[in-house]
Amino acid sequence: MKFDVLTLFPEMFEPIKQSVIGRAVGKDLLEINLINIRDFSKDKHKKVDDTVYGGGAGMLIRPDVVYDCFNSVKDENAKVIYLSPQGKKLCQSKVEELAKEKHLILLCGHYEGIDQRVIDKIVDEEISIGDYVLTGGEIPAMVLIDSVSRYVDGVLAQGSTHEESFSSRTFRVSSIYKTRRI
């Protein structure tokens, strides 16, 4: 499975290169490409943000920079996911569904987010990892990569995901409690 991550902070992804994910990348079971959105800025200072159209607080990532970044990895068969607090909450069934994809492009927002025109034009789905706001989409992207990667053939030992808490979409009770009279 291939993950292309469009981010302003690729250095935040060092932890994802460890453990199970790192071994899967080493065995060519996973491909994780970190693409710095800032590299596509035509501004000599590599500026990527602009004021919110129509006014308001905060800054948005400019659409031209995101489009150029996206076009560098664009693939007709890829599913584009924008990590956003406004997205549908990530759950186990969604993880298993995404694991069937061959190529995911993960767009990490920052500041007040991404210009809505970009979302409307290139994003297939918005996903949130919970009902709270983070500084950017990098940590949610790592959560998504980690959870989805577990279901890619060969990343874990055969059958490893069958006995996990959410693997059959039902919560398993790990032990039975008995009461005794004293």
mmCIF file of C-alpha atoms in Angstrom:
data_model
loop_
_atom_site.group_PDB
_atom_site.id
_atom_site.type_symbol
_atom_site.label_atom_id
_atom_site.label_comp_id
_atom_site.label_asym_id
_atom_site.label_seq_id
_atom_site.Cartn_x
_atom_site.Cartn_y
_atom_site.Cartn_z
ATOM 1 C CA MET A 1 0.000 0.000 0.000
ATOM 2 C CA LYS A 2 1.193 3.482 -0.831
ATOM 3 C CA PHE A 3 0.653 6.545 1.365
ATOM 4 C CA ASP A 4 1.486 10.008 0.032
ATOM 5 C CA VAL A 5 1.312 12.543 2.850
ATOM 6 C CA LEU A 6 0.998 16.221 1.888
ATOM 7 C CA THR A 7 2.231 18.205 4.881
ATOM 8 C CA LEU A 8 3.948 21.394 5.963
ATOM 9 C CA PHE A 9 5.895 19.469 8.622
ATOM 10 C CA PRO A 10 7.350 16.206 7.258
ATOM 11 C CA GLU A 11 9.826 16.054 10.151
ATOM 12 C CA MET A 12 6.897 15.266 12.486
ATOM 13 C CA PHE A 13 6.660 11.796 10.911
ATOM 14 C CA GLU A 14 9.892 10.374 12.368
ATOM 15 C CA PRO A 15 7.992 8.192 14.906
ATOM 16 C CA ILE A 16 5.999 6.456 12.154
ATOM 17 C CA LYS A 17 9.253 5.080 10.728
ATOM 18 C CA GLN A 18 9.728 2.868 13.801
ATOM 19 C CA SER A 19 8.413 -0.491 14.984
ATOM 20 C CA VAL A 20 5.912 -2.448 12.880
ATOM 21 C CA ILE A 21 5.472 0.302 10.282
ATOM 22 C CA GLY A 22 9.221 0.739 9.854
ATOM 23 C CA ARG A 23 9.681 -3.001 9.324
ATOM 24 C CA ALA A 24 6.805 -3.075 6.805
ATOM 25 C CA VAL A 25 8.404 -0.222 4.856
ATOM 26 C CA GLY A 26 11.725 -2.097 4.953
ATOM 27 C CA LYS A 27 9.994 -5.179 3.468
ATOM 28 C CA ASP A 28 8.334 -3.053 0.741
ATOM 29 C CA LEU A 29 4.858 -3.867 2.076
ATOM 30 C CA LEU A 30 4.215 -0.164 2.642
ATOM 31 C CA GLU A 31 5.442 2.950 0.902
ATOM 32 C CA ILE A 32 5.198 6.214 2.827
ATOM 33 C CA ASN A 33 6.130 9.375 0.929
ATOM 34 C CA LEU A 34 6.265 12.687 2.756
ATOM 35 C CA ILE A 35 5.703 15.631 0.430
ATOM 36 C CA ASN A 36 6.408 19.095 1.820
ATOM 37 C CA ILE A 37 3.661 21.458 0.650
ATOM 38 C CA ARG A 38 6.045 24.377 1.193
ATOM 39 C CA ASP A 39 8.283 23.052 -1.614
ATOM 40 C CA PHE A 40 5.548 24.071 -4.077
ATOM 41 C CA SER A 41 5.411 27.713 -3.042
ATOM 42 C CA LYS A 42 6.534 30.106 -5.759
ATOM 43 C CA ASP A 43 7.172 32.797 -3.161
ATOM 44 C CA LYS A 44 10.857 33.422 -2.470
ATOM 45 C CA HIS A 45 10.147 33.070 1.269
ATOM 46 C CA LYS A 46 8.208 29.808 0.714
ATOM 47 C CA LYS A 47 5.031 31.371 2.108
ATOM 48 C CA VAL A 48 2.029 29.045 1.884
ATOM 49 C CA ASP A 49 -0.667 30.800 3.889
ATOM 50 C CA ASP A 50 -3.061 33.643 3.192
ATOM 51 C CA THR A 51 -5.899 35.427 4.948
ATOM 52 C CA VAL A 52 -9.341 33.888 5.009
ATOM 53 C CA TYR A 53 -11.384 35.008 1.990
ATOM 54 C CA GLY A 54 -14.113 37.345 3.189
ATOM 55 C CA GLY A 55 -12.308 38.107 6.432
ATOM 56 C CA GLY A 56 -12.089 36.348 9.757
ATOM 57 C CA ALA A 57 -9.429 35.175 12.136
ATOM 58 C CA GLY A 58 -6.523 32.971 11.192
ATOM 59 C CA MET A 59 -4.859 31.940 7.971
ATOM 60 C CA LEU A 60 -5.554 29.250 5.376
ATOM 61 C CA ILE A 61 -3.143 27.240 3.272
ATOM 62 C CA ARG A 62 -3.291 28.735 -0.225
ATOM 63 C CA PRO A 63 -5.058 26.653 -2.863
ATOM 64 C CA ASP A 64 -2.424 27.090 -5.591
ATOM 65 C CA VAL A 65 0.295 25.580 -3.406
ATOM 66 C CA VAL A 66 -1.876 22.613 -2.409
ATOM 67 C CA TYR A 67 -2.967 21.987 -6.027
ATOM 68 C CA ASP A 68 0.634 21.970 -7.230
ATOM 69 C CA CYS A 69 1.653 19.637 -4.411
ATOM 70 C CA PHE A 70 -1.289 17.329 -5.103
ATOM 71 C CA ASN A 71 -0.557 17.271 -8.842
ATOM 72 C CA SER A 72 2.963 16.008 -8.093
ATOM 73 C CA VAL A 73 1.517 12.737 -6.711
ATOM 74 C CA LYS A 74 -1.893 12.645 -8.384
ATOM 75 C CA ASP A 75 -3.098 9.205 -9.361
ATOM 76 C CA GLU A 76 -6.554 8.446 -10.777
ATOM 77 C CA ASN A 77 -6.823 5.383 -8.536
ATOM 78 C CA ALA A 78 -5.808 7.126 -5.308
ATOM 79 C CA LYS A 79 -8.270 8.071 -2.617
ATOM 80 C CA VAL A 80 -7.643 11.585 -1.232
ATOM 81 C CA ILE A 81 -8.348 12.093 2.466
ATOM 82 C CA TYR A 82 -8.266 15.432 4.251
ATOM 83 C CA LEU A 83 -7.580 15.048 7.981
ATOM 84 C CA SER A 84 -9.920 17.536 9.597
ATOM 85 C CA PRO A 85 -11.891 17.974 12.844
ATOM 86 C CA GLN A 86 -14.975 18.483 10.641
ATOM 87 C CA GLY A 87 -14.594 15.042 9.058
ATOM 88 C CA LYS A 88 -16.405 11.819 9.795
ATOM 89 C CA LYS A 89 -14.909 10.120 12.842
ATOM 90 C CA LEU A 90 -12.430 7.325 12.089
ATOM 91 C CA CYS A 91 -13.721 3.935 13.242
ATOM 92 C CA GLN A 92 -12.656 0.324 12.805
ATOM 93 C CA SER A 93 -14.942 -0.356 9.845
ATOM 94 C CA LYS A 94 -13.491 2.682 8.028
ATOM 95 C CA VAL A 95 -9.944 1.474 8.815
ATOM 96 C CA GLU A 96 -10.711 -1.927 7.288
ATOM 97 C CA GLU A 97 -12.326 -0.275 4.250
ATOM 98 C CA LEU A 98 -9.305 1.994 3.675
ATOM 99 C CA ALA A 99 -6.928 -0.974 3.987
ATOM 100 C CA LYS A 100 -8.425 -2.324 0.741
ATOM 101 C CA GLU A 101 -7.192 0.752 -1.172
ATOM 102 C CA LYS A 102 -3.888 0.599 -3.042
ATOM 103 C CA HIS A 103 -2.996 4.298 -2.721
ATOM 104 C CA LEU A 104 -4.058 6.904 -0.159
ATOM 105 C CA ILE A 105 -3.150 10.569 -0.427
ATOM 106 C CA LEU A 106 -3.400 12.207 2.995
ATOM 107 C CA LEU A 107 -3.756 15.978 3.107
ATOM 108 C CA CYS A 108 -2.717 17.514 6.426
ATOM 109 C CA GLY A 109 -4.278 20.847 7.223
ATOM 110 C CA HIS A 110 -2.673 23.520 9.359
ATOM 111 C CA TYR A 111 -3.500 27.027 10.565
ATOM 112 C CA GLU A 112 -7.275 27.434 10.135
ATOM 113 C CA GLY A 113 -7.268 24.722 7.482
ATOM 114 C CA ILE A 114 -7.239 24.454 3.706
ATOM 115 C CA ASP A 115 -9.077 26.669 1.257
ATOM 116 C CA GLN A 116 -12.535 25.119 0.669
ATOM 117 C CA ARG A 117 -12.015 25.173 -3.112
ATOM 118 C CA VAL A 118 -9.250 22.593 -2.691
ATOM 119 C CA ILE A 119 -11.466 20.372 -0.567
ATOM 120 C CA ASP A 120 -14.286 20.591 -3.102
ATOM 121 C CA LYS A 121 -12.022 19.824 -6.063
ATOM 122 C CA ILE A 122 -9.600 17.092 -4.926
ATOM 123 C CA VAL A 123 -10.739 15.582 -1.608
ATOM 124 C CA ASP A 124 -12.748 12.350 -1.650
ATOM 125 C CA GLU A 125 -13.352 12.210 2.078
ATOM 126 C CA GLU A 126 -12.734 14.184 5.276
ATOM 127 C CA ILE A 127 -11.770 12.145 8.329
ATOM 128 C CA SER A 128 -11.404 13.163 11.972
ATOM 129 C CA ILE A 129 -9.752 11.108 14.708
ATOM 130 C CA GLY A 130 -11.952 12.569 17.435
ATOM 131 C CA ASP A 131 -14.031 15.414 18.741
ATOM 132 C CA TYR A 132 -11.203 17.818 19.515
ATOM 133 C CA VAL A 133 -8.926 20.174 17.623
ATOM 134 C CA LEU A 134 -5.208 19.590 17.068
ATOM 135 C CA THR A 135 -2.575 21.949 15.702
ATOM 136 C CA GLY A 136 -2.541 20.217 12.340
ATOM 137 C CA GLY A 137 -3.316 17.049 10.436
ATOM 138 C CA GLU A 138 0.045 15.361 10.949
ATOM 139 C CA ILE A 139 -0.828 13.394 14.102
ATOM 140 C CA PRO A 140 -4.189 12.259 12.648
ATOM 141 C CA ALA A 141 -2.343 11.164 9.483
ATOM 142 C CA MET A 142 0.012 9.045 11.590
ATOM 143 C CA VAL A 143 -2.952 7.501 13.426
ATOM 144 C CA LEU A 144 -4.611 6.659 10.119
ATOM 145 C CA ILE A 145 -1.407 5.198 8.626
ATOM 146 C CA ASP A 146 -0.796 3.073 11.724
ATOM 147 C CA SER A 147 -4.349 1.738 12.012
ATOM 148 C CA VAL A 148 -4.772 1.031 8.278
ATOM 149 C CA SER A 149 -1.324 -0.526 7.857
ATOM 150 C CA ARG A 150 -2.157 -3.275 10.356
ATOM 151 C CA TYR A 151 -4.652 -4.662 7.818
ATOM 152 C CA VAL A 152 -2.259 -4.725 4.859
ATOM 153 C CA ASP A 153 -1.268 -8.313 4.041
ATOM 154 C CA GLY A 154 2.086 -9.250 5.540
ATOM 155 C CA VAL A 155 2.447 -6.281 7.912
ATOM 156 C CA LEU A 156 1.352 -8.398 10.897
ATOM 157 C CA ALA A 157 1.468 -12.152 11.315
ATOM 158 C CA GLN A 158 -1.402 -14.064 9.699
ATOM 159 C CA GLY A 159 -4.519 -13.857 11.880
ATOM 160 C CA SER A 160 -3.137 -11.231 14.273
ATOM 161 C CA THR A 161 -5.970 -8.789 13.691
ATOM 162 C CA HIS A 162 -8.734 -11.388 14.193
ATOM 163 C CA GLU A 163 -8.522 -11.395 17.989
ATOM 164 C CA GLU A 164 -8.299 -7.656 18.587
ATOM 165 C CA SER A 165 -10.942 -5.648 20.424
ATOM 166 C CA PHE A 166 -12.565 -4.116 17.354
ATOM 167 C CA SER A 167 -11.647 -6.636 14.679
ATOM 168 C CA SER A 168 -15.133 -8.022 14.196
ATOM 169 C CA ARG A 169 -16.863 -4.713 14.911
ATOM 170 C CA THR A 170 -17.991 -6.070 18.252
ATOM 171 C CA PHE A 171 -16.273 -5.337 21.494
ATOM 172 C CA ARG A 172 -14.887 -8.477 23.124
ATOM 173 C CA VAL A 173 -14.777 -8.865 26.892
ATOM 174 C CA SER A 174 -11.299 -10.079 27.740
ATOM 175 C CA SER A 175 -12.175 -11.761 31.021
ATOM 176 C CA ILE A 176 -15.220 -13.020 32.857
ATOM 177 C CA TYR A 177 -15.755 -11.727 36.356
ATOM 178 C CA LYS A 178 -17.221 -14.093 38.924
ATOM 179 C CA THR A 179 -18.421 -13.125 42.366
ATOM 180 C CA ARG A 180 -17.878 -15.272 45.421
ATOM 181 C CA ARG A 181 -19.496 -15.167 48.841
ATOM 182 C CA ILE A 182 -17.114 -14.744 51.709
#
